[in-house]
Structure formats: C-alpha cells, structure tokens
mmCIF file of C-alpha atoms in Angstrom:
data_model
loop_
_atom_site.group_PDB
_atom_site.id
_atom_site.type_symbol
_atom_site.label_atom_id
_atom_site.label_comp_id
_atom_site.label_asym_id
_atom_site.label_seq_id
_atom_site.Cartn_x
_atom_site.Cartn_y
_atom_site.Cartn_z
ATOM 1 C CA UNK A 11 -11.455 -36.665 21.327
ATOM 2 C CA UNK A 12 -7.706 -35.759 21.242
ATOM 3 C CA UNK A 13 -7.793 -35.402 16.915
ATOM 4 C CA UNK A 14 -11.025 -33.498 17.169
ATOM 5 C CA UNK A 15 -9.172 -30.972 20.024
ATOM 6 C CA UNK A 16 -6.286 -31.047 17.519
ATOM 7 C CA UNK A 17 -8.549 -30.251 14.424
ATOM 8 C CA UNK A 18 -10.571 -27.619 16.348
ATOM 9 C CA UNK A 19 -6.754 -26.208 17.165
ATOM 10 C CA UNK A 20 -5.648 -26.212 13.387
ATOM 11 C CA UNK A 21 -8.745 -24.900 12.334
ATOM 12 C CA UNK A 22 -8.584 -21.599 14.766
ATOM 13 C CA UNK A 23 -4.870 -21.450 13.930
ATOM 14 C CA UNK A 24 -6.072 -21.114 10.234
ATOM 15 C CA UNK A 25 -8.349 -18.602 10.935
ATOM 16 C CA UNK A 26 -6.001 -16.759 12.712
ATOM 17 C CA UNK A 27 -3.443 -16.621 9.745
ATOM 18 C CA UNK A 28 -5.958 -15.972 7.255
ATOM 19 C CA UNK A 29 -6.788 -12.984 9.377
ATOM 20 C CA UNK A 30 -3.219 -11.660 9.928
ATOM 21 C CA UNK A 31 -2.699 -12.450 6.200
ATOM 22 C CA UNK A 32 -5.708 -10.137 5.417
ATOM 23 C CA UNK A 33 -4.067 -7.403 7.628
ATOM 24 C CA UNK A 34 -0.915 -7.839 6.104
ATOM 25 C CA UNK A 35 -2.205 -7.004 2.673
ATOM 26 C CA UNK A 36 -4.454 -4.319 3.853
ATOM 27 C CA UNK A 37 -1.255 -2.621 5.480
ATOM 28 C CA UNK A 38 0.559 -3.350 2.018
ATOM 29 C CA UNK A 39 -2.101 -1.209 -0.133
ATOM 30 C CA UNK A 40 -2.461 0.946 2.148
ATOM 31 C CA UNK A 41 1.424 1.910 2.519
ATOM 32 C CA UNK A 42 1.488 1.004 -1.304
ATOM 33 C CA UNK A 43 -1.514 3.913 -1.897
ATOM 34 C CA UNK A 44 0.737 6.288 0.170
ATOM 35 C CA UNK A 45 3.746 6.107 -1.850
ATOM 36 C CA UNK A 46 1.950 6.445 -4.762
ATOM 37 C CA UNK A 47 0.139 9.643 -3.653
ATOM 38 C CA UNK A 48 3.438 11.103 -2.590
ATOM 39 C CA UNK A 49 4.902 9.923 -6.153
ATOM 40 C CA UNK A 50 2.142 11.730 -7.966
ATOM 41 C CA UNK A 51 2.830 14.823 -5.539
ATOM 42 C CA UNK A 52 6.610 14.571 -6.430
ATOM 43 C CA UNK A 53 5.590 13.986 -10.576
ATOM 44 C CA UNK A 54 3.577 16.714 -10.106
ATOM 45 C CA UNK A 55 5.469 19.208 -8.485
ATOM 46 C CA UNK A 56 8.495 18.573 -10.871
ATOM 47 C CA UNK A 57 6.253 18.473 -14.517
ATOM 48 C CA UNK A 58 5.112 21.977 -12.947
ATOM 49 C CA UNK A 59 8.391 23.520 -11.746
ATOM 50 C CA UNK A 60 9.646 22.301 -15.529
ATOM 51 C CA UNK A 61 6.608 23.540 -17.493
ATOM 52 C CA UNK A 62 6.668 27.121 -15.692
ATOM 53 C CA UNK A 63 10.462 27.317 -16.050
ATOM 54 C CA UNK A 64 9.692 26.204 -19.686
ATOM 55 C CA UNK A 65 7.506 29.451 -19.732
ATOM 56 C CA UNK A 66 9.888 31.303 -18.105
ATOM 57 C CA UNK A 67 12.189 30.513 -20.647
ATOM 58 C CA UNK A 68 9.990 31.233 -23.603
ATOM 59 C CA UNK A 69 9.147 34.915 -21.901
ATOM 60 C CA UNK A 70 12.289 35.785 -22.167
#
C-alpha cells in the first residue's frame, strides 16, 4: 500500500514537472519570438536609415 502511495506520489510529481517544463519552454519561445521581432525592428530601422542616407548621399 505504502509503494503504491509512493508511486502514485512520483507519478503526479512527474506530471507536475513535465508540465512546468512545458511552461518553461513556452515562456522561452515566446520571450525568444520577442527579441527577435524587436531585432528585426532594430535591422530594419537601421538598413533603412542607411539606405535613405545612402540616397541622400547620391542626391547630392
């Protein structure tokens, strides 16, 4: 009785972790899908303030 109430323990724990583990790497991508939008907002915004200073440049 005691090893099955132990088993039954271990085998919620594990359940438990695998759950908290799935949250974990759902909060990873999703902070990891963040910074990536803001880096493509940063690439962006630099490529374009070079390409129209380029032009600027070339108007001249």
């Amino acid at each position: 009785m005691r090893a099955r109430f132990g088993y039954k323990v271990a085998g919620t724990h594990q359940i438990m972790t695998h759950v908290n583990l799935y949250r974990f790497i759902r909060n990873c991508i999703g902070v990891l899908r963040l910074n990536t939008i803001i880096l493509c907002e940063l690439c962006a915004s630099v490529v374009k303030k070079n390409y129209y200073h380029g032009d600027a440049e070339r108007t001249e």
